[in-house]
Coordinates of C-alpha atoms (C1' of nucleotides) in Angstrom, one line a residue:
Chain A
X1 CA 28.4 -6.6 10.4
X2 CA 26.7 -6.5 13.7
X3 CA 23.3 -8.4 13.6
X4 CA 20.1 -7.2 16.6
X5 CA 19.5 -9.8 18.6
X6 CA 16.5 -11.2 18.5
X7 CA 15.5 -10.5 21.5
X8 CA 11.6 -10.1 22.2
X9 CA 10.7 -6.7 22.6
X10 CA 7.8 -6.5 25.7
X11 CA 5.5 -5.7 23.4
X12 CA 3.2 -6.2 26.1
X13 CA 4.3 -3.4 28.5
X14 CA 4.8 -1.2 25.1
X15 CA 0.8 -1.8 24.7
X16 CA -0.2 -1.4 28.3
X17 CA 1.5 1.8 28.3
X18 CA 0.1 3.6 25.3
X19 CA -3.7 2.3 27.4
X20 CA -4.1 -0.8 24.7
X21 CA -5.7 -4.0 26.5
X22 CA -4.2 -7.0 26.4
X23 CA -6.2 -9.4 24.6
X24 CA -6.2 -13.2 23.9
X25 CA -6.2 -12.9 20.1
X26 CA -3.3 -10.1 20.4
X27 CA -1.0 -12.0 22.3
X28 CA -1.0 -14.2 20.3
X29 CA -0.3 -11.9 16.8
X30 CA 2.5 -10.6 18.9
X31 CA 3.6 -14.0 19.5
X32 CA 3.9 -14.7 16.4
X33 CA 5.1 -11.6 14.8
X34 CA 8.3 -11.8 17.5
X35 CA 9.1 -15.5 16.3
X36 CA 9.2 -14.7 12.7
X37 CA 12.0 -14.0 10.5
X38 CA 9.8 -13.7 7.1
X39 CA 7.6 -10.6 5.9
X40 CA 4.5 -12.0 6.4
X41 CA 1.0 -10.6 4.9
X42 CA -1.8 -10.8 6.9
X43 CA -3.2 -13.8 5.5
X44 CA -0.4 -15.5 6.6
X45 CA -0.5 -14.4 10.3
X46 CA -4.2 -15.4 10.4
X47 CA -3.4 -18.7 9.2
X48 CA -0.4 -19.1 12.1
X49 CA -3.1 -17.6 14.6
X50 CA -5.4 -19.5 13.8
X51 CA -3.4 -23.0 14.7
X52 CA -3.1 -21.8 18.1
X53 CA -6.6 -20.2 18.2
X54 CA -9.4 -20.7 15.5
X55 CA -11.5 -18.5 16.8
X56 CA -9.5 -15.6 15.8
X57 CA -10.7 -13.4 13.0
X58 CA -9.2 -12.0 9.8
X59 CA -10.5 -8.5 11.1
X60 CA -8.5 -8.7 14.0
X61 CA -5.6 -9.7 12.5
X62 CA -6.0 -6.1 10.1
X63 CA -7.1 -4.4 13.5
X64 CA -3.8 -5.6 15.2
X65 CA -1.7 -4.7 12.6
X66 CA -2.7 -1.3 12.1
X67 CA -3.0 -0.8 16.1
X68 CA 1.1 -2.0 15.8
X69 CA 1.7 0.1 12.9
X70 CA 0.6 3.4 14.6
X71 CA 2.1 2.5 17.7
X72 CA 5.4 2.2 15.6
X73 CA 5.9 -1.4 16.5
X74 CA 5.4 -2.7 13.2
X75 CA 6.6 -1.6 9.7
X76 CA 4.1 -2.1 6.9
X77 CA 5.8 -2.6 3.5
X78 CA 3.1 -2.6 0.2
X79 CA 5.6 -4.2 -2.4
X80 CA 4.5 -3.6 -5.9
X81 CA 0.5 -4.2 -5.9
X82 CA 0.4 -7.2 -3.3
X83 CA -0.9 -7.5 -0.2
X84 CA 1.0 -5.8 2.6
X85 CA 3.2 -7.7 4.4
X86 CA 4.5 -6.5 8.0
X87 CA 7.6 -6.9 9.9
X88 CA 8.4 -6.0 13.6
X89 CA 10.0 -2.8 14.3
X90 CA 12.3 -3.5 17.3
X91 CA 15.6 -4.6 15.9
X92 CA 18.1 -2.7 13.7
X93 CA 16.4 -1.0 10.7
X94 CA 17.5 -2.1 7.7
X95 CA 16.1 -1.3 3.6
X96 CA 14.9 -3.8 1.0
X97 CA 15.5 -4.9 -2.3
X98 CA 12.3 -6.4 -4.0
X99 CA 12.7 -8.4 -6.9
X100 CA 9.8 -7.7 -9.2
X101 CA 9.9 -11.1 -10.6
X102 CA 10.0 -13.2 -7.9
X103 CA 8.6 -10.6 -5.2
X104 CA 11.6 -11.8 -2.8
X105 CA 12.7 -9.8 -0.1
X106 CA 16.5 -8.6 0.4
X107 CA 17.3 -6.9 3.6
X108 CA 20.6 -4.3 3.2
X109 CA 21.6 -1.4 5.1
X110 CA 23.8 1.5 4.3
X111 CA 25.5 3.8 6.7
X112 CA 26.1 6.2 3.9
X113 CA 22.9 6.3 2.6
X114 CA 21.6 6.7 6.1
X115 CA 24.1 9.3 6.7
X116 CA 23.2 11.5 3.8
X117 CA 19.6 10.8 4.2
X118 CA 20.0 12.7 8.2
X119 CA 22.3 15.7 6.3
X120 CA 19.0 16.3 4.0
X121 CA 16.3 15.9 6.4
X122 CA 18.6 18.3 8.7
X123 CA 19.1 20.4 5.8
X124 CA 15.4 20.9 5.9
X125 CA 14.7 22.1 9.1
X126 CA 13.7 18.4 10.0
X127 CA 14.9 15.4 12.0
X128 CA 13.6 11.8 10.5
X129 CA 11.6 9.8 12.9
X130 CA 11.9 7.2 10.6
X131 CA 12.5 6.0 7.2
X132 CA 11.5 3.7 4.1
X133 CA 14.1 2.5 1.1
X134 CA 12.6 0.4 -1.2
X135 CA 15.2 -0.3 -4.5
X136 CA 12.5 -2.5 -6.8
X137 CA 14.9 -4.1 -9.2
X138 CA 15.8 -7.0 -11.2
X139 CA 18.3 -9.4 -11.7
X140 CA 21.3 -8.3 -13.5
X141 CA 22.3 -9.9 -16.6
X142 CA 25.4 -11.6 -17.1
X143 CA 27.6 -10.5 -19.7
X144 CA 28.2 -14.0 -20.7
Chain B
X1 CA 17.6 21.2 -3.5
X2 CA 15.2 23.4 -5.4
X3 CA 12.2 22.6 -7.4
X4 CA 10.1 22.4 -10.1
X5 CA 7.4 25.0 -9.9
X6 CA 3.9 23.8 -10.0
X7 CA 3.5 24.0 -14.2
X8 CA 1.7 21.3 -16.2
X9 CA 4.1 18.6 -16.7
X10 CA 4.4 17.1 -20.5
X11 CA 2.9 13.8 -18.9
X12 CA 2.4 12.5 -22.6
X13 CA 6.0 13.2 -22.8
X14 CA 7.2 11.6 -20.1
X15 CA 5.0 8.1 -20.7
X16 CA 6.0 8.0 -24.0
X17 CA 9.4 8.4 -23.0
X18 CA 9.1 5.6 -20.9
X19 CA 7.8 4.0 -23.3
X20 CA 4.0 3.3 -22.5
X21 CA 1.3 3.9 -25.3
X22 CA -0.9 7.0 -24.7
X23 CA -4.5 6.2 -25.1
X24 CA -8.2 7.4 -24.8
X25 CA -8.6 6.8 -21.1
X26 CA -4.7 7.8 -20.5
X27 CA -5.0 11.1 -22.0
X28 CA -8.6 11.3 -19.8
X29 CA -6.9 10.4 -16.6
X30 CA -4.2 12.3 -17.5
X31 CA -6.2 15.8 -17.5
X32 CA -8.2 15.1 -14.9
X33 CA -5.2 15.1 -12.8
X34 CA -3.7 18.3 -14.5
X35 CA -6.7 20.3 -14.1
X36 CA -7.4 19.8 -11.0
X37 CA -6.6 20.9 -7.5
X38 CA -7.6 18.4 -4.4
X39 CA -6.5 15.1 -3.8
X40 CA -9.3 12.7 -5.8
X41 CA -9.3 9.5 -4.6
X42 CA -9.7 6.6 -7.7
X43 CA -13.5 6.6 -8.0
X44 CA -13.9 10.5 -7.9
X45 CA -11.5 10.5 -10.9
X46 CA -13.7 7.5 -13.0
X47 CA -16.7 9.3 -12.2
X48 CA -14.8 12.5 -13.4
X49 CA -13.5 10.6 -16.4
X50 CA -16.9 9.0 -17.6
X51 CA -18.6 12.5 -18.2
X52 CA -16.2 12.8 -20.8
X53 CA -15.9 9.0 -22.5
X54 CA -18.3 6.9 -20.4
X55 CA -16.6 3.7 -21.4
X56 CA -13.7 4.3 -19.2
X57 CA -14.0 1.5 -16.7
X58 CA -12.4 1.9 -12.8
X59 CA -10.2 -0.9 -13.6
X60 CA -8.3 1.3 -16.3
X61 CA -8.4 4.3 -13.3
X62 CA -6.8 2.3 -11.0
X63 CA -4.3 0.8 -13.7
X64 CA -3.3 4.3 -14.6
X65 CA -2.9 5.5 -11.7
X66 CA -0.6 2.7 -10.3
X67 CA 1.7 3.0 -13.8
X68 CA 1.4 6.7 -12.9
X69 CA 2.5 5.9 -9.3
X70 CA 5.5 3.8 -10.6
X71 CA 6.8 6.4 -12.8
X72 CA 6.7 8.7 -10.3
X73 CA 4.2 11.2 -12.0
X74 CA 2.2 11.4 -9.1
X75 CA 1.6 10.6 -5.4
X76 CA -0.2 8.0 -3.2
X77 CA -1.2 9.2 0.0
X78 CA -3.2 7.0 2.4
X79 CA -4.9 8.8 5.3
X80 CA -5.9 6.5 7.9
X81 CA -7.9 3.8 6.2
X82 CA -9.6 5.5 3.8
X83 CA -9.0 4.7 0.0
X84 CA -6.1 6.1 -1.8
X85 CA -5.9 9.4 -3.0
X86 CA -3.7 10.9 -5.6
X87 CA -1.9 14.4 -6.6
X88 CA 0.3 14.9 -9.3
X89 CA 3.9 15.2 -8.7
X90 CA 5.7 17.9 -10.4
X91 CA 8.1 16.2 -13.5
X92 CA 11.1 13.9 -12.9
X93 CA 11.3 11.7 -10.2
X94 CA 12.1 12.6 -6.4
X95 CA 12.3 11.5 -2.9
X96 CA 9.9 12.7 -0.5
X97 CA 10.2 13.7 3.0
X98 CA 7.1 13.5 5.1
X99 CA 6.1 15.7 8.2
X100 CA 4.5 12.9 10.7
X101 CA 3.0 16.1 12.5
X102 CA 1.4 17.6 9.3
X103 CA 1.3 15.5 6.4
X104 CA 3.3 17.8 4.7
X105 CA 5.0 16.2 1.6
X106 CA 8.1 17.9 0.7
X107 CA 10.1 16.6 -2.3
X108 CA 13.7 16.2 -2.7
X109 CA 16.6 14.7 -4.8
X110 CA 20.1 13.5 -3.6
X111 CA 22.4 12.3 -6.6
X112 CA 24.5 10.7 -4.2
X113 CA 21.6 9.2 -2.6
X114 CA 20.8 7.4 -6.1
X115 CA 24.3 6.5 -6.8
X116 CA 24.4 4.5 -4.1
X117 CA 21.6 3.0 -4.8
X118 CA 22.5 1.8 -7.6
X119 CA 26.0 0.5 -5.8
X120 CA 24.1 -1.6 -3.4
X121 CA 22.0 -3.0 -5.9
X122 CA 24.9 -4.0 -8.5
X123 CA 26.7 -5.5 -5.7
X124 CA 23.5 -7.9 -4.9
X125 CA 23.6 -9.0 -8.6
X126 CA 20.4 -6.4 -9.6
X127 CA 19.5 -3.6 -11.6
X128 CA 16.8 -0.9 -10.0
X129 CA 13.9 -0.6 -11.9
X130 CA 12.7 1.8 -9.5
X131 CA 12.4 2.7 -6.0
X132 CA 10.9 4.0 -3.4
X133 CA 12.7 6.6 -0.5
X134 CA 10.7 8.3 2.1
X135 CA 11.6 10.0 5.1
X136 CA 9.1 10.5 8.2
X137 CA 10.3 13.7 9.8
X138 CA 9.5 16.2 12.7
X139 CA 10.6 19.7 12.5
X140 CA 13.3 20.1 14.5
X141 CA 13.2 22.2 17.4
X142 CA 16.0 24.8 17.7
X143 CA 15.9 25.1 21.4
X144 CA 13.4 25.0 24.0
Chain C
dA1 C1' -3.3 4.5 -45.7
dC2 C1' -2.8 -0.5 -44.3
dA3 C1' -1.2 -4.3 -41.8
dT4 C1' 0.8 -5.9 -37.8
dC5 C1' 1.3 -6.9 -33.0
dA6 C1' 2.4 -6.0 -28.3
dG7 C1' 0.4 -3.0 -25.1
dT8 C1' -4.2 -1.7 -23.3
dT9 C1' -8.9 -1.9 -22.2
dG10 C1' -13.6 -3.3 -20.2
dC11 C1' -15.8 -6.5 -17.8
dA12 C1' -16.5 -9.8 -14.4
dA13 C1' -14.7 -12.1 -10.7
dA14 C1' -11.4 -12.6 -7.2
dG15 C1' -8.6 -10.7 -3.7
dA16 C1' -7.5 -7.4 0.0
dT17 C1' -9.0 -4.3 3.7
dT18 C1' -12.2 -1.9 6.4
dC19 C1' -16.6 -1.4 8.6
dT20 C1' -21.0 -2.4 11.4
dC21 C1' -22.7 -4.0 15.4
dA22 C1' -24.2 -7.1 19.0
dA23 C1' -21.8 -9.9 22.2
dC24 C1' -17.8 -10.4 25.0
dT25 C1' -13.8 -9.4 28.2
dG26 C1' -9.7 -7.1 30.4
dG27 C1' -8.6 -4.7 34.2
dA28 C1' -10.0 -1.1 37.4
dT29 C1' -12.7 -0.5 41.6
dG30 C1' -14.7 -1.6 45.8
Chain D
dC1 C1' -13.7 -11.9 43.6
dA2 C1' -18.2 -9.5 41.9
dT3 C1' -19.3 -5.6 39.3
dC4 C1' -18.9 -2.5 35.8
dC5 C1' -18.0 -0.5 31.3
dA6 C1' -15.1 1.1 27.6
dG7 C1' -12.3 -1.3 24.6
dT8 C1' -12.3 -5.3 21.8
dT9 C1' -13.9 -9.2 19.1
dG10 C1' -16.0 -12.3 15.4
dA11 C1' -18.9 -12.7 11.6
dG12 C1' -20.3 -11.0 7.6
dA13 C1' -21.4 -7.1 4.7
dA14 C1' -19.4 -3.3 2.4
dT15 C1' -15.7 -1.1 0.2
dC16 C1' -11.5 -0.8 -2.2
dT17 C1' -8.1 -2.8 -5.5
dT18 C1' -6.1 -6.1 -8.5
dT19 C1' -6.4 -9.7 -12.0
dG20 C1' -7.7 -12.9 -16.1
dC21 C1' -9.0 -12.8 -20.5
dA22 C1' -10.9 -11.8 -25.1
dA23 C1' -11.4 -7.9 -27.8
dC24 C1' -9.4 -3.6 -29.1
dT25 C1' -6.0 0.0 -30.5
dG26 C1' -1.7 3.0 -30.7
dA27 C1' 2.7 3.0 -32.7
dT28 C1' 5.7 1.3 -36.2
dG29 C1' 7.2 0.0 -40.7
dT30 C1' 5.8 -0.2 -45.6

DNA sequence: ACATCAGTTGCAAAGATTCTCAACTGGATG
DNA sequence: CATCCAGTTGAGAATCTTTGCAACTGATGT
């Protein structure tokens, strides 16, 4: 299984180019978001920006995240009833598994599901720009 | 991958099936949904709900409307910031593919999508409780 | 019909997200 | 590098949504 590299995406020429300024506090979001392996919410990300920065506000850390969203840099994911929780875009998509006990976060990917998932879409008269698989499960009990 | 036409559902059916009580506010909620047309967000439908049992309280709305959401009886959509808004789905459960251009919500069901599904999640030690697929699509364009 | 009890409810309070607006700043221009 | 101004920010209010808990009630069995 190949894995993205982590690589940081130039989020910053992304932003310039769709005529978004380059601000102090969104530097450092980005900053953050591109050194992160977790989902974080946006609590969280205002608490790591606010190490670096105090002066930051929790309405620019919402602001940010919905400026990334639309720009397609960020996926938002609402699991069951919680705060939403963001991850960056760039790297290869993968689903998730949520377990609705413990509200962790699997990351899987399925070139079959993908597959069939392009045959319906096509099948449609449509091509998918992009896509969201959420499986909300449990554990499975042993037989034992 | 036909569908259901747009006939009243047996909601009290279904819940029951699923095993979830129906009560006063449910069966409330539950027509208010059936009988009408737009896309109410949750406090048009408590406002709607307390000219016919004023002791219906917007926690129960939003409750509802979340186990609603779960059992896939209806849809969440979230236009750009505002609150949610909801619209009934039509009977058992489906995928959804969603025009970015329009908003267009078209429903669909692949077997194999779910069989799958339920592959990936054995093999990660969990059962599905539910889940979640959306596609973000554009219509493709046939030449030009 | 009655008792029982887990699922539901209403309320209040907390939590999450967006909005308002005056002050501030990035980056374009000269 | 000084100026300018539309885009952006921080703070807090407003709005939207979920949650904790005691009281209540629908479904089941008798």
């Amino acid at each position: 299984m190949k894995h993205a590299m982590n690589q940081k995406p130039d989020y910053e020429k992304e932003l310039r180019k769709a005529g978004v300024r380059i601000t102090r506090p969104r530097r450092i979001i980005l900053d953050i978001l591109t050194s992160t392996e977790d989902h974080p919410d946006a609590m969280k990300i205002f608490h790591r920006a606010t190490q670096i920065d105090d002066s930051i506000s929790l309405s620019t850390v919402y602001r940010t995240m919905n400026l990334l969203e639309e720009l397609g840099a960020i996926h938002r994911h609402a699991f069951n009833g919680g705060p939403s929780r963001f991850e960056q875009a760039h790297g290869e998509h993968h689903d998730h598994l949520i377990d609705v006990d413990t509200g962790a976060v699997i990351e899987f990917k399925s070139d079959k599901i993908e597959k069939l998932q392009e045959e319906i879409a096509r099948s449609l008269g449509y091509d998918i720009v992009h896509h969201r698989l959420e499986l909300y499960c449990r554990k499975s009990e042993p037989s034992t």
